[in-house]
CSV table of C-alpha atoms in Angstrom, one decimal:
chain,number,residue,atom,x,y,z
D,1,UNK,CA,118.2,238.0,-95.7
D,2,UNK,CA,118.1,240.2,-92.6
D,3,UNK,CA,119.6,239.4,-89.2
D,4,UNK,CA,116.2,239.1,-87.8
D,5,UNK,CA,115.0,236.6,-90.3
D,6,UNK,CA,118.3,234.6,-89.9
D,7,UNK,CA,117.8,234.6,-86.1
D,8,UNK,CA,114.2,233.2,-86.6
D,9,UNK,CA,115.5,230.5,-89.0
D,10,UNK,CA,118.1,229.5,-86.4
D,11,UNK,CA,115.3,229.3,-83.7
D,12,UNK,CA,113.1,227.2,-86.0
D,13,UNK,CA,116.0,224.9,-86.9
D,14,UNK,CA,116.9,224.5,-83.1
D,15,UNK,CA,113.3,223.6,-82.3
D,16,UNK,CA,113.2,221.1,-85.1
D,17,UNK,CA,116.4,219.4,-83.9
D,18,UNK,CA,115.2,219.3,-80.2
D,19,UNK,CA,111.9,217.9,-81.4
D,20,UNK,CA,113.6,215.1,-83.4
D,21,UNK,CA,115.9,214.3,-80.3
D,22,UNK,CA,112.8,214.2,-78.1
D,23,UNK,CA,111.1,211.9,-80.5
D,24,UNK,CA,114.0,209.6,-80.6
D,25,UNK,CA,114.4,209.5,-76.9
D,26,UNK,CA,110.6,208.8,-76.6
D,27,UNK,CA,110.8,205.9,-79.0
D,28,UNK,CA,113.7,204.3,-77.1
D,29,UNK,CA,112.3,205.0,-73.6
D,30,UNK,CA,112.0,202.0,-71.3
D,31,UNK,CA,108.7,201.5,-69.9
D,32,UNK,CA,108.1,199.8,-66.4
D,33,UNK,CA,110.2,197.0,-64.9
D,34,UNK,CA,113.6,197.3,-63.0
D,35,UNK,CA,115.6,200.3,-64.2
D,36,UNK,CA,112.5,201.7,-66.0
D,37,UNK,CA,110.8,205.1,-65.8
D,38,UNK,CA,108.0,204.1,-63.4
D,39,UNK,CA,105.0,204.5,-65.4
D,40,UNK,CA,106.1,206.6,-68.5
D,41,UNK,CA,106.0,210.1,-67.1
D,42,UNK,CA,109.1,210.9,-69.3
D,43,UNK,CA,107.1,210.1,-72.3
D,44,UNK,CA,104.4,212.5,-71.3
D,45,UNK,CA,106.9,215.2,-70.5
D,46,UNK,CA,108.5,214.7,-74.0
D,47,UNK,CA,105.2,215.0,-75.7
D,48,UNK,CA,104.4,218.2,-73.8
D,49,UNK,CA,108.0,219.6,-74.7
D,50,UNK,CA,107.4,218.5,-78.3
D,51,UNK,CA,104.0,220.3,-78.5
D,52,UNK,CA,105.5,223.4,-76.9
D,53,UNK,CA,108.3,223.4,-79.5
D,54,UNK,CA,105.7,223.2,-82.3
D,55,UNK,CA,103.7,226.1,-80.8
D,56,UNK,CA,106.9,228.2,-80.5
D,57,UNK,CA,107.7,227.3,-84.1
D,58,UNK,CA,104.3,228.5,-85.3
D,59,UNK,CA,104.5,231.7,-83.2
D,60,UNK,CA,108.0,232.5,-84.7
D,61,UNK,CA,106.6,232.0,-88.2
D,62,UNK,CA,103.7,234.2,-87.4
D,63,UNK,CA,105.8,237.0,-86.1
D,64,UNK,CA,107.9,236.8,-89.1
D,65,UNK,CA,104.8,237.2,-91.4
D,66,UNK,CA,103.5,240.0,-89.4
D,67,UNK,CA,106.7,241.9,-89.5
D,68,UNK,CA,106.9,241.4,-93.3
D,69,UNK,CA,103.3,242.8,-93.5
D,70,UNK,CA,103.8,246.0,-91.4
D,71,UNK,CA,106.7,247.5,-93.4
D,72,UNK,CA,107.2,251.2,-93.8
D,73,UNK,CA,106.0,251.1,-97.4
D,74,UNK,CA,102.7,249.6,-96.3
D,75,UNK,CA,102.2,252.4,-93.7
D,76,UNK,CA,103.1,255.1,-96.2
D,77,UNK,CA,100.9,253.4,-98.8
D,78,UNK,CA,97.9,253.5,-96.4
D,79,UNK,CA,98.6,257.1,-95.4
D,80,UNK,CA,98.8,258.1,-99.0
D,81,UNK,CA,95.4,256.4,-99.7
D,82,UNK,CA,93.8,258.3,-96.9
D,83,UNK,CA,95.2,261.5,-98.1
D,84,UNK,CA,94.0,260.8,-101.6
D,85,UNK,CA,90.5,260.0,-100.5
D,86,UNK,CA,90.3,263.2,-98.4
D,87,UNK,CA,91.5,265.3,-101.5
D,88,UNK,CA,89.0,263.6,-103.7
D,89,UNK,CA,86.1,264.2,-101.3
D,90,UNK,CA,87.2,267.9,-101.0
D,91,UNK,CA,87.4,268.3,-104.8
D,92,UNK,CA,84.0,266.7,-105.3
D,93,UNK,CA,82.3,268.4,-102.3
D,94,UNK,CA,83.7,271.8,-102.9
D,95,UNK,CA,81.5,272.5,-105.9
D,96,UNK,CA,78.4,271.4,-103.8
D,97,UNK,CA,78.9,274.4,-101.6
D,98,UNK,CA,79.5,276.8,-104.4
D,99,UNK,CA,76.3,275.6,-106.3
D,100,UNK,CA,74.3,276.5,-103.3
D,101,UNK,CA,75.6,280.0,-103.4
D,102,UNK,CA,75.0,280.3,-107.2
D,103,UNK,CA,71.5,279.0,-106.8
D,104,UNK,CA,70.6,281.7,-104.3
D,105,UNK,CA,71.1,284.4,-106.9
D,106,UNK,CA,68.9,282.4,-109.4
D,107,UNK,CA,66.3,281.9,-106.6
D,108,UNK,CA,66.2,285.6,-105.9
D,109,UNK,CA,64.4,286.2,-109.3
D,110,UNK,CA,61.7,283.6,-108.4
D,111,UNK,CA,61.5,285.2,-104.9
D,112,UNK,CA,60.8,288.7,-106.3
D,113,UNK,CA,58.2,287.3,-108.7
D,114,UNK,CA,56.4,285.5,-106.0
D,115,UNK,CA,56.6,288.6,-103.8
D,116,UNK,CA,54.8,290.6,-106.6
D,117,UNK,CA,52.1,287.9,-107.0
D,118,UNK,CA,51.5,287.9,-103.2
D,119,UNK,CA,51.1,291.7,-103.2
D,120,UNK,CA,48.6,291.5,-106.1
D,121,UNK,CA,46.6,289.0,-104.4
D,122,UNK,CA,46.6,291.0,-101.0
D,123,UNK,CA,45.4,293.9,-103.0
D,124,UNK,CA,42.6,291.8,-104.6
D,125,UNK,CA,41.5,290.5,-101.3
D,126,UNK,CA,41.3,293.9,-99.9
D,127,UNK,CA,39.2,295.1,-102.7
D,128,UNK,CA,36.9,292.1,-102.3
D,129,UNK,CA,36.6,292.8,-98.5
D,130,UNK,CA,35.7,296.5,-99.3
D,131,UNK,CA,32.9,295.5,-101.6
D,132,UNK,CA,31.3,293.1,-99.2
D,133,UNK,CA,28.5,294.5,-97.1
D,134,UNK,CA,29.4,295.3,-93.5
D,135,UNK,CA,27.7,294.4,-90.4
D,136,UNK,CA,27.0,296.6,-87.3
D,137,UNK,CA,30.4,296.0,-85.9
D,138,UNK,CA,32.2,297.2,-89.1
D,139,UNK,CA,33.3,293.6,-90.4
D,140,UNK,CA,32.0,291.9,-93.4
D,141,UNK,CA,28.7,290.1,-92.9
D,142,UNK,CA,28.7,286.4,-92.6
D,143,UNK,CA,26.1,284.4,-94.5
């Protein structure tokens, strides 16, 4: 058990003891009459003090739980997970860029073949235009 945990336990024990003392004082408190407390204000104060003690106890427990959660190993584990994910993305995504480059060489074959087809079609269209009868302005006649 660390010093911090033992300090928190001591605080919790102190709050429980004070809460029990306040509850006992509240139980035996005189109400009204001569020598009384004039209306029970001490009872209200003790209830408020008891509620504050419970809240403080819960807060101390919560702080202890949070400190246990955020340990160095948790932080290093989270950092390691982030690095592992980045490396996995780089390993998976790296071949995507390479495949784009390798496809360009395969596509150049198709590009050259399409270029030849386009040139052949252009030649055929020129031949068709030459065979059409021309009008007075030198262009092919429209029907």
